[in-house]
Protein backbone atom coordinates (compact mmCIF):
# COMPACT_ATOMS: atom_id res chain seq x y z
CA UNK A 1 140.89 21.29 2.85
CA UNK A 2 138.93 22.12 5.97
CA UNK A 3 141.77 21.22 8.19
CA UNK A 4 144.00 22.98 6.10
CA UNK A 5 141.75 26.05 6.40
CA UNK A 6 141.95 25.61 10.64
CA UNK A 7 145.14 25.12 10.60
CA UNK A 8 145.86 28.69 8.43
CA UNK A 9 143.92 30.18 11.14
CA UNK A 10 145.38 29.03 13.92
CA UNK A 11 148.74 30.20 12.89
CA UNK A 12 147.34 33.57 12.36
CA UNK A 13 146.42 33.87 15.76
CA UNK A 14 149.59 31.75 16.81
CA UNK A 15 152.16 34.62 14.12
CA UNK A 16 150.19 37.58 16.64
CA UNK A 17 150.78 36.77 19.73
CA UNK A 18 153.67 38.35 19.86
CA UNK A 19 152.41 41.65 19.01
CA UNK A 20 149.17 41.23 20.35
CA UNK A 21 146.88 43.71 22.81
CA UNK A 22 145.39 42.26 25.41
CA UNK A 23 142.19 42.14 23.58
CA UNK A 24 143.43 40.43 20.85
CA UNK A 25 145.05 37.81 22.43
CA UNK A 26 141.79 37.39 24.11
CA UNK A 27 139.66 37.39 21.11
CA UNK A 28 142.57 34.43 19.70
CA UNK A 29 141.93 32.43 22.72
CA UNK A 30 138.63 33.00 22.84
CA UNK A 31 138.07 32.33 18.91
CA UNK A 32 140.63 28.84 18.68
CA UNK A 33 137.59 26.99 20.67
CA UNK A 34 134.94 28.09 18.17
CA UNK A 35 136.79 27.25 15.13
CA UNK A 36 137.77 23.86 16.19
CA UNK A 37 134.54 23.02 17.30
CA UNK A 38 133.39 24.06 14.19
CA UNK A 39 136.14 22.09 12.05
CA UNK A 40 135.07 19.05 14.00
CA UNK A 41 131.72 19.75 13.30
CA UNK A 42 132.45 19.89 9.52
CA UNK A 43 134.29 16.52 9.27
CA UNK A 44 131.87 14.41 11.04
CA UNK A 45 128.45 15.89 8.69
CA UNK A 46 131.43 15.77 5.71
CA UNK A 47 131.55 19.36 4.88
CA UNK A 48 134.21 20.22 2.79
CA UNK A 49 133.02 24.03 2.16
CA UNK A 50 134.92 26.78 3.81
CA UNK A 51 132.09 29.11 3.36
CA UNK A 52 130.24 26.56 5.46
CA UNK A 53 133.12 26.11 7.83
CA UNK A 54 132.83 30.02 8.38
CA UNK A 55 129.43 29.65 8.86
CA UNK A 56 129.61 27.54 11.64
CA UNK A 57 132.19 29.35 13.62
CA UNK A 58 129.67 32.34 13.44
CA UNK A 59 126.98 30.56 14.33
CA UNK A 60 128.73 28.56 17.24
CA UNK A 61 129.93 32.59 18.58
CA UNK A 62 126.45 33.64 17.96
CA UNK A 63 125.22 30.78 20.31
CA UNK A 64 127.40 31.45 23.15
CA UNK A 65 126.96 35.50 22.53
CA UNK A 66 125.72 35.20 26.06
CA UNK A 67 129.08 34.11 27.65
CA UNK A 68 130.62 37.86 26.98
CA UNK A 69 130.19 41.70 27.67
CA UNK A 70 128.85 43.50 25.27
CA UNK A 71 132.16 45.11 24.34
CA UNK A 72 134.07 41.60 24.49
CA UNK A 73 131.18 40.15 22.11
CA UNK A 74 132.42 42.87 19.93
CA UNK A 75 136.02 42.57 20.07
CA UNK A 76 136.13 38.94 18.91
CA UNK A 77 133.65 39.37 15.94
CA UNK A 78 135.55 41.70 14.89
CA UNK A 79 138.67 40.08 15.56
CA UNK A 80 136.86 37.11 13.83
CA UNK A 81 135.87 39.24 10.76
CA UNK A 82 139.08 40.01 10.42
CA UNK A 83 141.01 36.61 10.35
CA UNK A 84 138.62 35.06 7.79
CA UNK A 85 138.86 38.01 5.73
């Protein structure tokens, strides 16, 4: 279900890139590494909740918040909020 969920995702970002800005194709990039990381995450502790799934991915971009601008921290949780509307 989890993978399922990642995978759902990723072709959201993958369907976009055609239309894209530049800040959403950032944002995509930027955003594929989180919610992997967080779909790993979730299989090995045997999470099958995508709630908790979406939880992770927010707190893994909250824990690198310090990697971006301001303005690009912005962009991709919003580009974020979006996708797992």
């Amino acid at each position: 279900m989890i993978h399922d969920y990642e995978q759902k995702l990723l072709q959201l970002i993958d369907d976009n890139i055609d239309s894209a800005t530049d800040d959403e194709l950032f944002a995509g990039g930027y955003l594929r590494g989180h919610i992997s990381l967080a779909v790993a995450d979730c299989e090995q502790q045997g999470i099958t909740d995508i709630a908790q799934m979406q939880q992770k991915v927010k707190q893994s971009m909250l824990d690198a918040k310090n990697e971006l601008s301001p303005s690009d921290w912005l962009l991709v949780q919003q580009y974020s909020d979006k996708l797992m509307a």
